[in-house]
Amino acid sequence: MIFDFFKQSRMYFLIVTILGLLFFVISMFFSDYVILMDEWAIYVVSEYLVSDTLTIVMKIVTNLGGVLAFASFLFVLFLVISNRKVGFLMSINLFIAYIFSVLFKNVFRRERPLEMLVDKPFDFSFPSGHTICSIVFYGFLIYVVSKLVKNVNIRRLINFFLVIIIVLVPFSRVYLGVHFLTDVLAGVILGIVCLLSFINYVKIKKLL
């Protein structure tokens, strides 16, 4: 029953509430500490990390957190996994994460950084939608692989690759200048909360 889900997941919903208040404080008041941290991250990236080669790599990596990459992964899953429920669950999971991302962006309406290495996205900056969706999508895929892939070596290899994507996509958003560091950190936290909540729901309902 849905009541059981809310009862067993109350910790996650409490976390979401706390995050909402935290995001409000950050976005509305932007303490000197937060601004200083964002400026420090921009300085470190621009002064010590930016190179032509790495920029090309990061442009490729950041696309792994976009719609085309998610659609491609889902298409492959439908082809190679006989359990059609997996693709459906991942689609629902991703859609929920996207809605959360859009909701928070339009509540806080934070403008993007001024200098970018790619074209300016059309939406707002806080939190990072690529980060939220990547953690939710690839994180749930790790859960699926761990449940369905029996070969230990193959499972570890796939999950290692997925973890690398989860780490690099948020980094690419800061590197390319489309997000502040705090946008990405907020995306990481919100993404983890969404992921754990959905996995918990799947376990309760025994959907996999």
mmCIF file of C-alpha atoms in Angstrom:
data_model
loop_
_atom_site.group_PDB
_atom_site.id
_atom_site.type_symbol
_atom_site.label_atom_id
_atom_site.label_comp_id
_atom_site.label_asym_id
_atom_site.label_seq_id
_atom_site.Cartn_x
_atom_site.Cartn_y
_atom_site.Cartn_z
ATOM 1 C CA MET A 1 0.000 0.000 0.000
ATOM 2 C CA ILE A 2 1.048 3.594 -0.620
ATOM 3 C CA PHE A 3 0.744 4.252 3.127
ATOM 4 C CA ASP A 4 3.445 1.690 3.791
ATOM 5 C CA PHE A 5 5.729 3.445 1.348
ATOM 6 C CA PHE A 6 5.303 6.789 3.095
ATOM 7 C CA LYS A 7 5.732 5.184 6.493
ATOM 8 C CA GLN A 8 8.934 3.340 5.630
ATOM 9 C CA SER A 9 10.328 6.244 3.635
ATOM 10 C CA ARG A 10 9.644 9.015 6.153
ATOM 11 C CA MET A 11 13.380 9.509 6.663
ATOM 12 C CA TYR A 12 13.820 10.276 2.969
ATOM 13 C CA PHE A 13 10.943 12.726 2.917
ATOM 14 C CA LEU A 14 12.365 14.417 5.982
ATOM 15 C CA ILE A 15 15.665 14.780 4.134
ATOM 16 C CA VAL A 16 13.864 16.314 1.157
ATOM 17 C CA THR A 17 12.155 18.827 3.447
ATOM 18 C CA ILE A 18 15.440 19.771 5.077
ATOM 19 C CA LEU A 19 17.077 20.132 1.668
ATOM 20 C CA GLY A 20 14.249 22.360 0.526
ATOM 21 C CA LEU A 21 14.855 24.707 3.434
ATOM 22 C CA LEU A 22 18.607 24.573 2.826
ATOM 23 C CA PHE A 23 18.190 25.372 -0.863
ATOM 24 C CA PHE A 24 15.915 28.273 0.035
ATOM 25 C CA VAL A 25 18.510 29.773 2.362
ATOM 26 C CA ILE A 26 21.305 29.317 -0.177
ATOM 27 C CA SER A 27 19.367 30.701 -3.122
ATOM 28 C CA MET A 28 17.711 33.632 -1.344
ATOM 29 C CA PHE A 29 20.561 34.884 0.802
ATOM 30 C CA PHE A 30 23.759 33.464 -0.744
ATOM 31 C CA SER A 31 26.081 33.865 2.193
ATOM 32 C CA ASP A 32 29.592 35.141 1.646
ATOM 33 C CA TYR A 33 30.870 31.622 2.268
ATOM 34 C CA VAL A 34 28.744 30.165 -0.551
ATOM 35 C CA ILE A 35 29.721 32.901 -2.995
ATOM 36 C CA LEU A 36 33.385 32.531 -2.048
ATOM 37 C CA MET A 37 33.227 28.761 -2.610
ATOM 38 C CA ASP A 38 31.680 29.221 -6.055
ATOM 39 C CA GLU A 39 34.255 31.833 -7.020
ATOM 40 C CA TRP A 40 37.081 29.616 -5.764
ATOM 41 C CA ALA A 41 35.846 26.698 -7.892
ATOM 42 C CA ILE A 42 35.635 28.908 -10.995
ATOM 43 C CA TYR A 43 39.168 30.176 -10.369
ATOM 44 C CA VAL A 44 40.669 26.707 -9.876
ATOM 45 C CA VAL A 45 39.045 25.336 -13.013
ATOM 46 C CA SER A 46 39.940 28.287 -15.237
ATOM 47 C CA GLU A 47 43.496 28.650 -13.986
ATOM 48 C CA TYR A 48 44.618 25.042 -13.523
ATOM 49 C CA LEU A 49 42.346 22.623 -15.356
ATOM 50 C CA VAL A 50 41.136 24.070 -18.635
ATOM 51 C CA SER A 51 42.813 22.708 -21.766
ATOM 52 C CA ASP A 52 41.685 22.091 -25.337
ATOM 53 C CA THR A 53 41.827 18.319 -24.949
ATOM 54 C CA LEU A 54 40.002 18.207 -21.623
ATOM 55 C CA THR A 55 37.356 20.588 -22.942
ATOM 56 C CA ILE A 56 36.593 18.187 -25.797
ATOM 57 C CA VAL A 57 36.350 15.286 -23.333
ATOM 58 C CA MET A 58 34.096 17.230 -20.969
ATOM 59 C CA LYS A 59 31.774 18.224 -23.803
ATOM 60 C CA ILE A 60 31.340 14.536 -24.584
ATOM 61 C CA VAL A 61 30.966 13.557 -20.941
ATOM 62 C CA THR A 62 28.360 16.223 -20.185
ATOM 63 C CA ASN A 63 26.141 14.850 -22.957
ATOM 64 C CA LEU A 64 25.915 11.586 -21.003
ATOM 65 C CA GLY A 65 23.682 13.517 -18.626
ATOM 66 C CA GLY A 66 21.342 14.617 -21.402
ATOM 67 C CA VAL A 67 18.132 13.340 -22.962
ATOM 68 C CA LEU A 68 19.796 11.696 -25.960
ATOM 69 C CA ALA A 69 22.112 9.588 -23.782
ATOM 70 C CA PHE A 70 19.283 8.490 -21.504
ATOM 71 C CA ALA A 71 17.095 7.580 -24.475
ATOM 72 C CA SER A 72 19.960 5.587 -26.020
ATOM 73 C CA PHE A 73 20.563 3.634 -22.809
ATOM 74 C CA LEU A 74 16.855 2.891 -22.481
ATOM 75 C CA PHE A 75 16.695 1.715 -26.097
ATOM 76 C CA VAL A 76 19.611 -0.672 -25.515
ATOM 77 C CA LEU A 77 17.978 -1.943 -22.330
ATOM 78 C CA PHE A 78 14.762 -2.732 -24.174
ATOM 79 C CA LEU A 79 16.819 -4.710 -26.693
ATOM 80 C CA VAL A 80 19.048 -6.714 -24.354
ATOM 81 C CA ILE A 81 16.857 -7.195 -21.256
ATOM 82 C CA SER A 82 13.792 -9.381 -21.559
ATOM 83 C CA ASN A 83 12.245 -7.817 -18.444
ATOM 84 C CA ARG A 84 10.421 -4.819 -19.941
ATOM 85 C CA LYS A 85 9.596 -3.619 -16.445
ATOM 86 C CA VAL A 86 13.200 -2.409 -16.034
ATOM 87 C CA GLY A 87 12.961 0.115 -18.850
ATOM 88 C CA PHE A 88 9.592 1.329 -17.614
ATOM 89 C CA LEU A 89 10.851 1.815 -14.050
ATOM 90 C CA MET A 90 13.930 3.675 -15.241
ATOM 91 C CA SER A 91 11.785 5.951 -17.399
ATOM 92 C CA ILE A 92 9.471 6.767 -14.490
ATOM 93 C CA ASN A 93 12.448 7.303 -12.198
ATOM 94 C CA LEU A 94 14.075 9.693 -14.656
ATOM 95 C CA PHE A 95 10.833 11.587 -15.256
ATOM 96 C CA ILE A 96 10.346 12.164 -11.523
ATOM 97 C CA ALA A 97 13.925 13.428 -11.194
ATOM 98 C CA TYR A 98 13.413 15.781 -14.141
ATOM 99 C CA ILE A 99 10.231 17.193 -12.594
ATOM 100 C CA PHE A 100 12.082 17.825 -9.331
ATOM 101 C CA SER A 101 14.854 19.558 -11.249
ATOM 102 C CA VAL A 102 12.479 21.827 -13.170
ATOM 103 C CA LEU A 103 10.524 22.619 -10.013
ATOM 104 C CA PHE A 104 13.575 23.688 -8.030
ATOM 105 C CA LYS A 105 15.020 25.663 -10.942
ATOM 106 C CA ASN A 106 11.846 27.706 -11.368
ATOM 107 C CA VAL A 107 11.479 28.290 -7.651
ATOM 108 C CA PHE A 108 15.012 29.631 -7.172
ATOM 109 C CA ARG A 109 15.583 31.110 -10.656
ATOM 110 C CA ARG A 110 19.326 31.468 -10.231
ATOM 111 C CA GLU A 111 21.136 32.819 -13.277
ATOM 112 C CA ARG A 112 23.941 30.869 -14.917
ATOM 113 C CA PRO A 113 27.637 31.791 -14.574
ATOM 114 C CA LEU A 114 28.756 34.523 -16.943
ATOM 115 C CA GLU A 115 31.579 32.679 -18.726
ATOM 116 C CA MET A 116 31.008 29.285 -20.362
ATOM 117 C CA LEU A 117 32.861 26.954 -22.719
ATOM 118 C CA VAL A 118 29.599 25.928 -24.413
ATOM 119 C CA ASP A 119 26.412 27.664 -25.488
ATOM 120 C CA LYS A 120 24.337 29.004 -22.608
ATOM 121 C CA PRO A 121 21.481 26.649 -21.618
ATOM 122 C CA PHE A 122 17.991 28.138 -21.760
ATOM 123 C CA ASP A 123 16.953 27.257 -18.210
ATOM 124 C CA PHE A 124 18.067 28.359 -14.758
ATOM 125 C CA SER A 125 21.168 27.220 -12.890
ATOM 126 C CA PHE A 126 20.182 25.953 -9.427
ATOM 127 C CA PRO A 127 20.271 22.983 -8.966
ATOM 128 C CA SER A 128 22.078 21.105 -11.731
ATOM 129 C CA GLY A 129 19.514 19.057 -13.669
ATOM 130 C CA HIS A 130 22.213 17.027 -15.422
ATOM 131 C CA THR A 131 23.600 16.057 -12.025
ATOM 132 C CA ILE A 132 20.243 15.084 -10.535
ATOM 133 C CA CYS A 133 19.147 13.064 -13.556
ATOM 134 C CA SER A 134 22.527 11.354 -13.968
ATOM 135 C CA ILE A 135 22.644 10.189 -10.359
ATOM 136 C CA VAL A 136 19.045 8.976 -10.495
ATOM 137 C CA PHE A 137 19.323 7.288 -13.890
ATOM 138 C CA TYR A 138 22.769 5.686 -13.690
ATOM 139 C CA GLY A 139 22.429 5.025 -9.967
ATOM 140 C CA PHE A 140 19.242 3.064 -10.530
ATOM 141 C CA LEU A 141 20.938 1.277 -13.428
ATOM 142 C CA ILE A 142 23.647 0.166 -10.984
ATOM 143 C CA TYR A 143 20.902 -1.216 -8.761
ATOM 144 C CA VAL A 144 19.352 -3.046 -11.729
ATOM 145 C CA VAL A 145 22.700 -4.482 -12.850
ATOM 146 C CA SER A 146 23.444 -5.646 -9.315
ATOM 147 C CA LYS A 147 20.093 -7.446 -9.232
ATOM 148 C CA LEU A 148 20.032 -8.985 -12.705
ATOM 149 C CA VAL A 149 23.626 -9.591 -13.838
ATOM 150 C CA LYS A 150 24.884 -12.838 -12.335
ATOM 151 C CA ASN A 151 28.487 -12.759 -13.561
ATOM 152 C CA VAL A 152 30.455 -10.949 -10.861
ATOM 153 C CA ASN A 153 33.220 -9.643 -13.134
ATOM 154 C CA ILE A 154 30.805 -8.285 -15.731
ATOM 155 C CA ARG A 155 28.679 -6.726 -12.996
ATOM 156 C CA ARG A 156 31.676 -4.993 -11.452
ATOM 157 C CA LEU A 157 32.897 -3.737 -14.818
ATOM 158 C CA ILE A 158 29.521 -2.274 -15.770
ATOM 159 C CA ASN A 159 28.999 -0.687 -12.376
ATOM 160 C CA PHE A 160 32.515 0.791 -12.397
ATOM 161 C CA PHE A 161 31.769 2.412 -15.758
ATOM 162 C CA LEU A 162 28.464 3.766 -14.435
ATOM 163 C CA VAL A 163 30.107 5.183 -11.299
ATOM 164 C CA ILE A 164 32.653 6.990 -13.474
ATOM 165 C CA ILE A 165 29.798 8.587 -15.430
ATOM 166 C CA ILE A 166 28.048 9.630 -12.220
ATOM 167 C CA VAL A 167 31.242 11.318 -10.993
ATOM 168 C CA LEU A 168 32.281 12.959 -14.262
ATOM 169 C CA VAL A 169 28.957 14.434 -15.370
ATOM 170 C CA PRO A 170 28.687 16.813 -12.363
ATOM 171 C CA PHE A 171 32.357 17.732 -12.759
ATOM 172 C CA SER A 172 31.797 18.505 -16.442
ATOM 173 C CA ARG A 173 29.023 20.961 -15.559
ATOM 174 C CA VAL A 174 31.380 23.005 -13.389
ATOM 175 C CA TYR A 175 34.291 22.624 -15.807
ATOM 176 C CA LEU A 176 32.264 23.894 -18.765
ATOM 177 C CA GLY A 177 31.033 26.836 -16.712
ATOM 178 C CA VAL A 178 27.312 26.123 -17.057
ATOM 179 C CA HIS A 179 26.902 25.657 -13.296
ATOM 180 C CA PHE A 180 28.290 26.981 -10.061
ATOM 181 C CA LEU A 181 29.800 24.450 -7.666
ATOM 182 C CA THR A 182 26.866 24.850 -5.280
ATOM 183 C CA ASP A 183 24.430 24.046 -8.119
ATOM 184 C CA VAL A 184 26.175 20.722 -8.598
ATOM 185 C CA LEU A 185 26.466 19.959 -4.879
ATOM 186 C CA ALA A 186 22.748 20.607 -4.479
ATOM 187 C CA GLY A 187 22.107 18.356 -7.483
ATOM 188 C CA VAL A 188 24.177 15.580 -5.949
ATOM 189 C CA ILE A 189 22.257 15.683 -2.675
ATOM 190 C CA LEU A 190 18.836 15.901 -4.288
ATOM 191 C CA GLY A 191 19.741 13.185 -6.787
ATOM 192 C CA ILE A 192 20.826 10.799 -4.034
ATOM 193 C CA VAL A 193 17.632 11.441 -2.071
ATOM 194 C CA CYS A 194 15.463 10.816 -5.158
ATOM 195 C CA LEU A 195 17.428 7.673 -6.026
ATOM 196 C CA LEU A 196 17.228 6.148 -2.551
ATOM 197 C CA SER A 197 13.525 6.960 -2.277
ATOM 198 C CA PHE A 198 12.745 5.298 -5.592
ATOM 199 C CA ILE A 199 14.849 2.221 -4.845
ATOM 200 C CA ASN A 200 13.095 1.948 -1.501
ATOM 201 C CA TYR A 201 9.735 2.120 -3.260
ATOM 202 C CA VAL A 202 10.785 -0.600 -5.722
ATOM 203 C CA LYS A 203 11.895 -2.819 -2.840
ATOM 204 C CA ILE A 204 8.665 -2.289 -0.910
ATOM 205 C CA LYS A 205 6.529 -3.039 -3.941
ATOM 206 C CA LYS A 206 8.854 -5.869 -5.012
ATOM 207 C CA LEU A 207 8.885 -4.567 -8.569
ATOM 208 C CA LEU A 208 12.237 -6.197 -9.388
#
